Structure formats: structure tokens, C-alpha cells
Amino acid sequence: MAKINVEELKLNSDGLRGEIVSEFSNEKPNVTEETYQLLKFHGMYQQDDRDIRKQRSSQGLERAWSFMIRSRVPGGIITPTQYLAHDKISDQWGNHTLRITTREAFQVHGILKGNVKSVIQTINQSLLSTISACGDVNRNVIVTTDPVKSEVNQKLQALAVKIADHLTPKSTAYHEIWLDGEPAQKAVEEPIYGKTYLPRKFKIAITKAGDNSIDVFTNDIGIVAILSNDQILGYNLYIGGGLGKTHNMEETFPRLADPLGFVKEENIIDVVEAIVKVQRDHGNRENRKLARMKYLVESKGVDWFHDRVAEFTGFKLDSIVPVSEWIYPKFLGWTNQLDGKWTYGLFVENGRILDKEHFRLKSALKAIAVNYNVSFRLTATQDIQIRDIQERDKSAVSELLADHGVGFSDSHTETRTASIACPALPTCGLALTESERVMPDIISLIDKNLAEAGLPNFQIVTRMTGCPNGCARPYSAELAFVGKSGINYEIHVGGSHNGTRLTQIYQDSWPSSRFDELFKDLFTRFASERSENETFGDWSYRSLLNR
Ligand code: SRM
Ligand code: SF4
């Protein structure tokens, strides 16, 4: 596709309308590059089936175009009705699967252009939306996946919704185009974003001190509640995290967020808005590869950033409150919510909800949504929590899962349940290698080699992506495979188990056909050299890397 200037496109888009309406009225199966870029702000990506791209091209056929639509689900919590709406969409218009994303949201792939409007309407009828699930705006706000219904956890969820609403574009284009809303009488101002929105995507995560279930430091803004006697005193703010990089382009790199300061509860929205505005005004608009806020923080420094934020808010932030220890909890299996009900955290391999012959996860979740008065949470590790299960329904829900061939979370190994992989082929247009489709077998190989090294069922946080963009957060894992080309992957080690130290490259390019050899070598050494209770991430950091 031809390269276009996204800044000009946004400016001249008439509030994100562009030519969307006319292009969706023609018979073509796809849209132009300009419309494709604008559609991201409405929550979708144009894709094609890459498995058959070559074959179609050799037959003189155009690509098998379709759309991936992403819902926006602050904190990942959905009602059964919302779950069933997505289930219906995937069967009626999609590829019969649902994909839980690493940002607690749902994606549906394989939607033909003519069905996009029906899909968006169905999502909105269920009281969710796709607006700003993608595009140069604030993306889905993620929240700790701690299932306990404490006052603090519920406040953090409410904060996610508040921030998401506050940072939603004000343009009425979405409602006009997809929901048949009345055309706006005059241009609608974007008080926070302005006419060209942000230089790039923007991500916010919310958790409480010590709980890194969501990789808080990999976000543009990490909001960390500081507690005393189960009350929120205020929030530590961390800025400038982000993971995308481009192979062979050293100016691009993954980065963990730096501490910015502490803010009282009543000022959190103002400060978040100010941070967004600093990126709006100072972020790089010349080169999209360098436009994420992490590069602004890296080049200008946190003190400079702090002063710019204070210019908007009129006050300085207090010093960050030290947080001594972080853990990476999985929250799988049964948790007592402490309100008389239970959550079951169900491991979903790579977030893919589907039915296969002896494994009917999709039918199981549908039956649970229909028959039990529960809710769901999509997690940042691509799993699903079935929430609000009555004590009396616990065994029935367990039996239902078992009857559908869905293994309980503890029937998988520790490394499998701690693994995530991005979609990559065949849907992702940027994939250089496989990811989701090969990861299950790679995990089996890791488990086999761990067992042979005398470490059966040992947990290594392992992640894979089909390119260096980092969608499954490989650089904050302990062991990661980052797609290079064909069957070759960059091998990363040395990240900490709790996501507070990034990985580094151990092997520049390693073929997956030789993974068995790699794992044998790594885990035999690890087993013999590790000190008591040492994690793979810590051992590989001290033993394998030239730090
Ligand atoms: Fe991502 C682009 C999938 C989380 C960094 N990401 C894409 C696209 C849309 C490809 C494209 O632009 O054409 C992928 C669609 C694949 C497909 O077929 O579905 C895609 N990203 C995903 C998801 C579905 C991966 C998953 O396994 O769940 C996640 C959707 C999250 C959501 O619900 O909003 C997803 N992407 C992430 C994350 C992780 C996170 O946010 O916690 C990152 C790294 C963190 C970060 O943003 O720095 C991430 N995605 C990227 C990038 C690199 C951005 C950069 O700064 O360089 C791209 C490419 C781009 O933006 O140009 C990208
Ligand atoms: Fe696609 Fe790369 Fe993201 Fe994987 S990491 S989904 S291959 S953009």
C-alpha cells in the first residue's frame, strides 16, 4: 500500500469521517489506505488471509480481504449479554473464534466489509463500543485482574472506566457512520486531542502497589494505587513505558516506565489529561516509528516532563512512594471474591476461544453465559475469569467445563499457563513469522526439557511474537521469541519474573527447528547453576548476558 501522511490525513479527515461512508457504499471488498488508517480510530483493521495470499496472487485474484474488529472494554469486565453478543458476531460474521487480547479486550477476525456495520451495531447494542480501540488515541485502559471484590479493586475498575470515558474522542463521526446517528450541525471540538489527535497510540494501566498482573511498566502511563489500611492514599504515576521496536533500527527500543510522582486521588484525572497533552504537544509527529511517548520521556527526561505536566495542572506532583516488592500473580483457578461469590480464572491458550472436536471452549462459555448469572473478565494474560459464581453453582460450572473437554487451569503446566503469544499469521499484516499457531508445541518442548533437566512443572514466563512490535509483551517476560523471518526468531532472556526488568537478546536469529537443542542447553545449565529459588529470568540475567 502507498505510504501516506497520517498527520495530514487526521487533520483533513473532518473529525475522523474521511471517505468512510462512500467507501463502505461501494462493492469493493476492501478500502483505500487512507480509509484504512482512519478506520483504526473506529476500532478496526483491514487484513487479508495471508495463508492464501500467494496462491490467490498466482491465480490473478486479489487478496482475501476482511476486517478485524476490536471492542473497547475498560478493565476487561463484560456482562453475559456482552459475551453472547461477541459469540454471535464471531459465528454469524466472523471466523467462528474469539480472541482475548493482551489488553483485556475482544477481537473478532474475518469480518467481510459488508458486515462491518452490523457487527459494530451489535457490539453497541450490548452497550460496549469499538470507538478508539485502535488509532492515535488512548487505547483500552487495563486494570489489575485481582478477582477479589474489595473496595479498592472496585474503585480501580471505576477509575479505568472514568479515564476511558474522559479520553474518548468527542467526534460524533462514529455514531453517524455506524449507528445512524444524526449528522453533527457543526464541527465538534476535541478539547483534549485537538485536530490531529495524538502522535501515536497511547496506553494506560491501573493496579495497586505490588500487583503486576498487567505489566504496568510497559504502558505510556502506569497508575499504581498506594494503600494504607485498605484505603487508597493516592497514586504513583510511571510514564514512558512501551515495547515496540523495529529490527535493525537502533533508535527504536522497548522501555519500562519511569517514576513521575505521586498524585492524590482527587487530582488523578487532571494529571492523566495533562500527561496526554504533553505528548500531544511535544511527541514526534515527523516519524511514526519514534512517535510513542517513551521516546519523548527518554530524550527530554522525567524532570522536563514533570514541569510540562505542572504547566497544565498548576501544581507539582509529590515524590513517588517507594514500592519494595512486585509480584506477577496469575489469578487462575478458584478465588473467593469475599462477597459470598466465586471467580474461576480459566486458562485460555493464547486467548483463542474456539470449538474443536474434543475441546469445546466456545460452547462451554456460551452455556455458562446463558445458564448462570455470572459476569466475565478478559485478562491481560489472555485468560478469562468467570466471575460472580454462586457457591451452589460451583460444581455445576466445573462439570460443564469438564463435559466440554475444557481442562481446568491446574491441569496445564506452570509454564503453559504463564505463556502468551500474539496472533501473527495468518491475520496480522505485520507478522514476519508464526506465533500463536506454533506456541503450544514450543511450550510442550520447553516443558519436556525442563522435566529432563530435573525441573518438572517449573514456571518460566515465556512469550512469543511474530515480529518485534511486542504485542504479547515479550520484552517483559523471562524467555521470549521475537519473529525475524521464516522460522527464525530473536531469542530473549534475562527479564525478571515480575516484569520489572526487560529482556536482552541472547541469540540474534535462531531457527525454531533447533529449539529442542537450545532448550536442552539452557535448562541443563540452569538446573545445575541456579541458586536456591532462583528464577530463570534472574539466572539468565546474571549468567548469559554481557551486562
Ligand atoms: Fe499490538 C499492531 C495485535 C497489544 C504493540 N497489534 C498490532 C496489529 C493491529 C497489527 C497492525 O497494525 O496491522 C495486530 C493485529 C493482529 C491480529 O491479527 O489480530 C496487533 N496488539 C495486538 C493484540 C491483539 C495482541 C494479542 O496477542 O492480544 C493486542 C491487542 C490489545 C488491545 O486490545 O488493544 C496487542 N500491541 C499490543 C501490546 C501490548 C500491550 O499493549 O500491553 C503492544 C506493546 C506495548 C506497546 O504498545 O508499546 C503492542 N501493536 C504494537 C505495535 C508497536 C507499537 C510501537 O510503539 O512501535 C504495533 C504496530 C504499530 O502500531 O505500528 C501493533
Ligand atoms: Fe502482529 Fe507483530 Fe503484533 Fe504479533 S507482535 S500481532 S506479528 S504486529
XYZ file of C-alpha atoms and ligand atoms in Angstrom:
618
model
C 0.000 0.000 0.000
C 1.184 3.513 -0.707
C 2.727 5.421 2.191
C 0.514 8.207 3.412
C 1.000 11.104 5.779
C -1.135 10.183 8.771
C -0.829 13.658 10.340
C -2.308 15.303 7.225
C -4.915 12.602 6.988
C -6.127 13.222 10.544
C -6.139 16.998 10.022
C -8.217 16.792 6.867
C -10.469 13.949 7.961
C -13.427 16.105 9.011
C -13.377 14.713 12.519
C -12.409 11.133 11.545
C -15.041 10.852 8.783
C -12.871 10.995 5.666
C -14.353 8.901 2.865
C -15.553 6.082 5.113
C -19.218 6.364 4.161
C -18.644 6.406 0.414
C -16.096 3.601 0.563
C -18.475 1.442 2.549
C -21.166 2.046 -0.077
C -19.156 0.635 -2.960
C -18.946 -3.017 -3.955
C -15.208 -3.432 -3.374
C -14.123 -5.966 -0.723
C -11.538 -3.567 0.714
C -10.928 0.126 1.379
C -8.159 2.539 0.378
C -5.102 3.093 2.547
C -6.464 6.482 3.710
C -9.733 4.993 4.872
C -7.919 2.021 6.395
C -5.883 4.409 8.564
C -8.979 6.316 9.685
C -10.914 3.131 10.398
C -8.476 2.331 13.195
C -9.988 5.173 15.225
C -13.340 3.392 14.808
C -11.884 0.147 16.179
C -10.939 -1.978 13.190
C -8.090 -3.115 10.960
C -8.248 -4.228 7.358
C -6.483 -7.577 6.955
C -6.194 -10.391 4.440
C -5.759 -14.130 4.808
C -2.002 -14.461 4.471
C -2.173 -18.248 4.207
C -3.677 -17.895 0.741
C -2.142 -14.592 -0.339
C 0.456 -16.122 -2.686
C -1.908 -18.679 -4.120
C -4.501 -16.012 -4.906
C -1.899 -13.740 -6.407
C -0.646 -16.534 -8.695
C -4.230 -17.071 -9.821
C -4.545 -13.367 -10.578
C -7.030 -12.944 -7.710
C -6.906 -10.078 -5.256
C -6.236 -10.700 -1.598
C -8.910 -12.341 0.558
C -9.803 -9.147 2.419
C -11.588 -8.970 5.737
C -11.670 -6.833 8.869
C -10.611 -7.452 12.437
C -12.837 -5.571 14.873
C -11.663 -4.833 18.406
C -14.014 -3.960 21.231
C -13.147 -1.491 23.885
C -13.629 -2.997 27.342
C -12.099 -0.854 30.131
C -10.806 -3.260 32.783
C -11.979 -6.225 30.695
C -15.241 -6.742 32.585
C -18.222 -7.818 30.497
C -21.769 -8.966 31.159
C -23.143 -12.277 29.830
C -25.122 -10.287 27.249
C -21.920 -8.656 26.029
C -20.190 -12.025 25.941
C -23.053 -13.516 23.935
C -23.034 -10.566 21.512
C -19.397 -11.344 20.666
C -20.110 -15.058 20.434
C -22.906 -14.332 17.959
C -20.739 -11.947 15.920
C -17.954 -14.484 15.582
C -20.371 -17.160 14.358
C -22.569 -15.022 12.140
C -19.981 -12.719 10.579
C -16.513 -13.710 11.807
C -14.210 -16.715 11.691
C -16.060 -18.575 14.487
C -13.400 -17.782 17.072
C -12.993 -15.014 19.640
C -9.612 -13.632 20.617
C -8.937 -12.276 24.114
C -6.242 -9.632 23.739
C -3.296 -8.703 25.929
C -5.204 -5.511 26.790
C -8.253 -7.188 28.317
C -10.377 -6.797 25.196
C -12.016 -8.917 22.490
C -11.090 -9.113 18.824
C -13.137 -10.794 16.121
C -11.365 -11.650 12.873
C -12.574 -12.377 9.353
C -15.436 -9.901 9.009
C -16.332 -9.008 5.432
C -16.693 -5.348 4.589
C -20.428 -5.620 4.014
C -20.930 -6.921 7.548
C -18.834 -4.383 9.446
C -21.772 -2.103 10.229
C -23.887 -4.972 11.589
C -21.008 -6.042 13.801
C -20.480 -2.562 15.212
C -24.198 -2.144 15.807
C -24.387 -5.483 17.600
C -21.490 -4.537 19.868
C -23.079 -1.176 20.658
C -26.489 -2.744 21.301
C -24.764 -4.769 24.015
C -23.587 -1.443 25.486
C -19.951 -1.811 24.503
C -18.187 0.093 21.773
C -15.270 -0.144 19.395
C -14.518 3.575 19.367
C -10.832 4.291 19.975
C -10.000 0.597 20.482
C -7.301 1.432 17.916
C -5.857 4.655 16.412
C -3.755 7.567 17.696
C -5.738 7.907 20.904
C -5.914 6.367 24.342
C -6.426 2.597 23.953
C -8.183 0.139 26.199
C -7.404 1.005 29.827
C -6.317 -2.133 31.655
C -6.738 -2.878 35.355
C -5.328 -5.408 37.814
C -7.012 -8.766 37.310
C -7.279 -9.451 41.053
C -10.734 -11.074 41.287
C -11.393 -10.181 44.923
C -14.239 -7.685 45.089
C -12.577 -5.400 47.584
C -13.487 -1.743 47.731
C -10.037 -0.903 46.359
C -10.307 -3.224 43.330
C -13.760 -1.876 42.528
C -12.511 1.699 42.788
C -9.669 0.922 40.371
C -12.140 -0.579 37.913
C -14.316 2.529 38.212
C -11.243 4.698 37.627
C -10.484 2.792 34.403
C -13.976 3.485 33.104
C -13.692 7.143 34.116
C -10.341 7.606 32.376
C -11.525 5.727 29.289
C -14.625 7.937 29.048
C -12.639 11.094 29.704
C -10.213 10.309 26.884
C -12.752 9.066 24.322
C -12.749 11.229 21.179
C -15.652 13.652 21.146
C -16.151 13.433 17.370
C -19.668 12.252 16.526
C -18.424 10.571 13.339
C -18.583 7.106 14.914
C -22.252 7.458 15.837
C -23.163 8.973 12.499
C -21.393 6.392 10.374
C -22.089 3.163 12.200
C -25.067 3.836 14.451
C -27.108 6.028 12.107
C -26.824 8.986 14.487
C -27.891 12.473 13.424
C -25.155 14.338 11.489
C -23.477 16.995 13.636
C -24.687 20.525 12.880
C -21.212 21.977 13.295
C -17.686 20.672 13.722
C -17.145 19.136 17.147
C -14.029 20.274 19.008
C -11.653 17.733 20.515
C -10.778 19.543 23.768
C -8.053 17.097 24.772
C -6.748 15.741 21.492
C -7.131 18.675 19.091
C -7.464 18.211 15.336
C -4.557 15.834 14.850
C -5.223 13.669 17.887
C -2.068 12.116 19.405
C 1.159 11.457 17.517
C 0.655 7.734 18.116
C -1.277 5.152 20.149
C -1.391 5.719 23.921
C -1.772 3.165 26.705
C -2.775 3.361 30.372
C -2.744 0.633 33.030
C -4.016 0.724 36.621
C -3.021 -1.510 39.508
C -2.103 -1.360 43.190
C 1.359 -1.410 44.712
C 2.982 -4.823 44.386
C 0.475 -6.350 41.937
C 1.994 -6.522 38.457
C -0.633 -8.805 36.921
C -0.891 -6.390 33.984
C 2.717 -5.408 33.190
C 2.066 -1.904 34.416
C 5.533 -0.556 33.488
C 5.093 -1.295 29.784
C 2.437 1.396 29.423
C 2.629 5.082 28.490
C 1.121 5.749 31.913
C 1.195 3.259 34.769
C -1.093 4.214 37.639
C -0.314 2.440 40.894
C -2.611 2.848 43.890
C -0.789 3.299 47.187
C -2.775 1.797 50.020
C -2.911 2.190 53.769
C -5.348 0.037 55.763
C -7.141 -0.894 52.546
C -7.730 2.745 51.649
C -6.302 4.436 48.574
C -3.978 7.261 49.680
C -3.278 8.287 46.100
C -1.400 7.044 43.073
C 2.195 6.656 41.995
C 2.479 7.583 38.332
C 5.024 5.983 35.993
C 5.464 7.273 32.446
C 7.156 6.352 29.196
C 6.789 2.586 29.008
C 6.299 0.887 25.648
C 7.620 -2.164 23.883
C 7.606 -1.833 20.095
C 10.886 -1.833 18.214
C 11.914 -2.366 14.603
C 14.606 -4.866 13.654
C 17.840 -3.163 12.554
C 16.671 0.273 13.686
C 18.570 1.049 16.876
C 16.719 4.278 17.577
C 13.710 2.094 18.409
C 13.651 0.068 21.623
C 11.432 -1.361 24.344
C 11.362 0.698 27.514
C 9.967 0.421 31.032
C 8.197 3.422 32.527
C 9.998 5.834 34.862
C 8.550 7.151 38.126
C 6.976 10.589 37.630
C 5.455 11.330 41.023
C 2.588 10.777 43.423
C -0.853 12.292 42.958
C -3.830 12.499 45.302
C -6.988 10.684 44.304
C -8.927 13.873 43.557
C -6.317 15.044 41.036
C -5.715 11.864 39.070
C -7.878 12.702 36.044
C -6.349 16.184 35.693
C -2.819 14.790 35.810
C -3.551 12.000 33.327
C -5.069 14.555 30.982
C -2.006 16.781 31.376
C 0.373 13.908 30.545
C -1.650 13.162 27.421
C -1.463 16.831 26.425
C 2.323 16.950 26.885
C 2.641 14.038 24.480
C 0.123 15.718 22.154
C 2.173 18.916 22.024
C 5.725 17.544 22.143
C 5.580 13.996 20.752
C 7.305 13.341 17.442
C 4.928 13.941 14.521
C 7.579 13.573 11.806
C 8.426 9.910 12.224
C 5.765 7.460 13.408
C 8.458 4.963 14.378
C 9.661 7.444 17.017
C 6.325 8.945 17.972
C 5.446 6.966 21.106
C 5.690 8.897 24.366
C 8.546 6.667 25.562
C 10.890 8.426 23.122
C 9.828 11.836 24.432
C 10.465 10.746 28.028
C 13.784 9.180 27.021
C 15.031 12.266 25.177
C 13.721 15.038 27.454
C 13.922 13.284 30.819
C 11.383 12.935 33.594
C 12.117 16.317 35.226
C 11.388 18.160 31.996
C 8.203 16.127 31.613
C 7.152 16.849 35.175
C 7.497 20.599 34.603
C 5.376 20.439 31.433
C 2.671 18.500 33.299
C 2.721 21.133 36.060
C 2.195 23.870 33.454
C -1.156 22.275 32.633
C -2.260 21.370 36.143
C -0.826 24.325 38.054
C 0.740 22.087 40.711
C 3.758 19.849 41.173
C 3.453 16.189 41.956
C 4.669 14.802 45.267
C 7.588 12.366 45.355
C 6.900 8.805 44.374
C 6.108 6.447 47.280
C 8.666 3.608 47.326
C 7.173 0.209 46.450
C 9.505 -2.510 47.665
C 8.219 -5.681 46.059
C 6.281 -6.622 42.941
C 4.780 -9.978 42.068
C 3.232 -11.352 38.881
C 0.135 -13.225 40.068
C -1.877 -15.363 37.632
C -5.237 -15.470 39.444
C -6.175 -18.790 37.837
C -8.481 -21.345 39.466
C -10.982 -20.569 42.232
C -10.878 -17.295 44.180
C -13.324 -16.349 46.893
C -14.494 -12.847 45.919
C -15.299 -12.110 49.599
C -18.846 -11.059 48.696
C -20.198 -14.595 49.022
C -19.436 -15.438 45.389
C -16.553 -17.011 43.490
C -14.390 -16.350 40.430
C -12.956 -19.128 38.323
C -9.843 -17.991 36.428
C -9.795 -20.139 33.301
C -6.575 -20.507 31.342
C -7.210 -19.870 27.638
C -4.265 -20.839 25.496
C -3.138 -17.706 23.651
C -6.530 -16.136 24.268
C -8.255 -18.084 21.490
C -11.830 -19.099 22.298
C -12.956 -21.767 19.849
C -14.539 -25.175 19.470
C -12.525 -28.180 18.327
C -13.622 -31.794 18.268
C -12.886 -32.722 21.877
C -12.341 -29.233 23.251
C -15.448 -27.063 23.064
C -14.410 -23.971 24.999
C -16.612 -21.636 22.983
C -19.741 -23.711 23.556
C -18.853 -24.074 27.240
C -18.508 -20.326 27.819
C -21.691 -19.680 25.871
C -23.580 -22.195 28.014
C -22.217 -20.584 31.175
C -23.245 -17.116 29.937
C -26.747 -18.377 29.125
C -27.398 -20.508 32.200
C -25.681 -18.846 35.135
C -25.941 -15.368 36.496
C -22.244 -14.596 36.104
C -20.033 -11.932 34.568
C -16.639 -12.243 32.891
C -13.254 -10.522 32.927
C -10.887 -10.722 29.978
C -7.370 -10.603 31.386
C -4.122 -9.048 30.194
C -2.639 -12.553 30.015
C -5.328 -13.560 27.502
C -7.301 -15.642 30.015
C -10.931 -15.353 31.104
C -12.305 -15.074 34.603
C -15.829 -16.371 35.151
C -16.990 -14.048 37.937
C -19.836 -13.902 40.411
C -20.420 -17.664 40.547
C -22.791 -18.585 43.376
C -21.438 -21.106 45.870
C -24.231 -23.515 44.859
C -23.239 -23.305 41.163
C -19.523 -24.030 41.604
C -19.689 -27.733 40.929
C -22.157 -27.336 38.044
C -19.839 -24.834 36.339
C -16.882 -27.191 36.865
C -18.849 -30.104 35.441
C -19.946 -28.041 32.463
C -16.340 -27.196 31.638
C -15.280 -30.823 32.044
C -18.180 -32.076 29.889
C -16.949 -29.782 27.101
C -13.410 -31.158 27.338
C -12.069 -27.925 28.821
C -9.202 -28.740 31.164
C -9.108 -26.905 34.469
C -6.396 -24.307 34.799
C -4.326 -26.558 37.076
C -4.316 -29.375 34.510
C -1.778 -27.387 32.467
C 1.849 -26.869 33.371
C 3.023 -23.715 35.126
C 4.959 -22.552 32.077
C 1.991 -23.083 29.755
C -0.356 -21.064 31.937
C 2.272 -18.323 32.165
C 2.717 -18.149 28.387
C 1.211 -15.741 25.889
C 1.576 -15.303 22.135
C 0.316 -12.735 19.660
C -1.964 -13.688 16.719
C 0.641 -13.184 13.947
C -0.143 -15.377 10.896
C -2.499 -15.620 9.123
C -4.304 -12.423 10.125
C -1.667 -9.890 11.143
C -0.358 -7.875 8.236
C 2.893 -7.138 10.093
C 3.831 -10.714 11.054
C 7.263 -11.913 9.951
C 6.844 -15.393 11.479
C 4.285 -17.649 13.122
C 3.396 -17.105 16.767
C 0.035 -18.228 18.191
C -0.162 -21.282 15.950
C 3.246 -22.680 16.959
C 3.446 -21.607 20.595
C 1.546 -24.603 22.094
C 4.119 -27.042 20.667
C 7.011 -24.842 21.742
C 5.685 -24.825 25.298
C 5.498 -28.639 25.173
C 9.140 -28.671 24.122
C 10.088 -26.334 26.965
C 8.220 -28.487 29.481
C 9.877 -31.642 28.170
C 13.342 -30.116 28.501
C 12.613 -28.665 31.939
C 11.493 -32.102 33.129
C 14.580 -33.760 31.645
C 16.744 -31.207 33.423
C 15.109 -32.176 36.710
C 12.737 -29.198 36.894
C 9.310 -30.658 36.095
C 6.458 -28.164 36.027
C 8.817 -25.245 36.678
C 7.437 -21.821 35.795
C 9.181 -19.648 33.230
C 7.245 -16.630 31.944
C 7.538 -17.279 28.203
C 6.143 -15.161 25.395
C 6.235 -15.112 21.629
C 5.527 -12.578 18.910
C 5.641 -12.825 15.143
C 7.516 -9.520 14.817
C 9.334 -7.007 17.045
C 6.243 -4.860 17.727
C 5.831 -6.602 21.061
C 2.069 -7.267 21.205
C 2.447 -10.212 23.610
C 4.931 -8.163 25.670
C 7.915 -10.442 25.007
C 10.458 -7.985 26.383
C 8.962 -8.112 29.873
C 8.990 -11.930 30.010
C 11.796 -14.168 31.301
C 12.220 -16.020 27.996
C 10.891 -14.771 24.676
C 10.879 -15.478 20.959
C 10.560 -12.491 18.658
C 9.871 -13.228 14.987
C 12.602 -12.304 12.498
C 11.821 -14.133 9.256
C 10.697 -17.548 8.095
C 11.279 -19.858 11.069
C 13.909 -17.639 12.696
C 13.439 -15.864 15.994
C 15.411 -13.467 18.139
C 15.833 -15.250 21.493
C 15.436 -13.054 24.555
C 16.326 -13.945 28.155
C 17.009 -12.126 31.398
C 13.728 -10.373 32.100
C 12.521 -10.626 35.677
C 9.645 -12.904 36.634
C 7.662 -9.921 37.924
C 8.023 -7.729 34.818
C 10.297 -5.090 36.359
C 13.395 -5.755 34.212
C 13.423 -6.096 30.427
C 14.905 -8.996 28.482
C 18.000 -8.716 26.331
C 18.906 -10.511 23.132
C 20.654 -13.851 23.744
C 20.595 -15.148 20.174
C 20.131 -12.815 17.267
C 18.461 -15.319 14.971
C 17.654 -18.911 15.902
C 15.540 -21.347 13.847
C 12.572 -22.958 15.589
C 13.751 -26.288 14.132
C 16.633 -26.085 16.646
C 14.618 -25.037 19.700
C 14.981 -28.507 21.269
C 18.767 -28.121 21.275
C 18.527 -24.578 22.640
C 16.206 -25.547 25.487
C 18.278 -28.589 26.416
C 21.393 -26.464 26.734
C 19.676 -23.630 28.609
C 17.749 -25.706 31.111
C 20.545 -28.185 31.870
C 22.791 -25.284 32.765
C 20.046 -23.503 34.637
C 19.247 -26.603 36.719
C 22.875 -27.129 37.727
C 23.895 -23.490 38.225
C 20.842 -21.859 39.797
C 20.939 -20.852 43.413
C 18.056 -21.888 45.635
C 14.730 -20.450 44.457
C 16.420 -18.533 41.652
C 14.108 -17.810 38.723
C 15.077 -18.485 35.127
C 14.944 -14.751 34.449
C 17.405 -13.915 37.246
C 19.751 -16.790 36.431
C 19.847 -15.984 32.717
C 20.364 -12.297 33.506
C 23.438 -12.994 35.633
C 24.825 -15.949 33.635
C 24.057 -15.432 29.978
C 24.104 -11.733 29.303
C 27.001 -9.334 28.896
C 25.585 -6.699 31.175
Fe -0.366 -4.819 19.007
C -0.058 -3.587 15.911
C -2.391 -7.183 17.872
C -1.244 -5.448 22.181
C 2.400 -3.129 20.134
N -1.120 -5.220 17.179
C -0.887 -4.550 16.017
C -1.792 -5.074 14.896
C -3.074 -4.291 14.927
C -1.168 -5.131 13.503
C -1.380 -3.956 12.586
O -1.161 -2.802 12.984
O -1.731 -4.208 11.438
C -2.029 -6.521 15.422
C -3.299 -7.226 14.945
C -3.060 -8.717 14.843
C -4.263 -9.502 14.598
O -4.322 -10.173 13.534
O -5.167 -9.522 15.415
C -1.868 -6.307 16.912
N -1.677 -5.982 19.828
C -2.348 -6.973 19.216
C -3.062 -7.864 20.218
C -4.379 -8.433 19.713
C -2.080 -8.988 20.608
C -2.606 -10.082 21.484
O -1.989 -11.139 21.427
O -3.537 -9.913 22.242
C -3.186 -6.876 21.394
C -4.413 -6.023 21.333
C -4.535 -5.153 22.540
C -5.813 -4.383 22.651
O -6.834 -4.971 22.982
O -5.780 -3.165 22.456
C -1.958 -6.014 21.144
N 0.405 -4.279 20.811
C -0.046 -4.771 21.997
C 0.919 -4.516 23.032
C 0.841 -4.989 24.479
C 0.122 -4.020 25.371
O -0.413 -3.005 24.947
O 0.104 -4.302 26.570
C 1.976 -3.852 22.433
C 3.301 -3.443 23.120
C 3.147 -2.310 24.047
C 3.276 -1.009 23.333
O 2.294 -0.544 22.754
O 4.379 -0.473 23.305
C 1.634 -3.697 21.036
N 0.942 -3.480 18.134
C 2.056 -2.957 18.741
C 2.800 -2.212 17.778
C 4.121 -1.448 18.044
C 3.870 -0.094 18.568
C 5.127 0.713 18.719
O 5.209 1.504 19.627
O 6.029 0.566 17.900
C 2.111 -2.337 16.546
C 2.496 -1.720 15.193
C 2.156 -0.270 15.109
O 1.495 0.309 15.958
O 2.614 0.316 14.127
C 0.960 -3.153 16.806
Fe 1.357 -8.743 14.516
Fe 3.809 -8.262 15.346
Fe 1.764 -7.657 16.914
Fe 2.362 -10.171 16.511
S 3.679 -8.642 17.515
S 0.319 -9.285 16.381
S 3.091 -10.167 14.440
S 2.205 -6.719 14.988
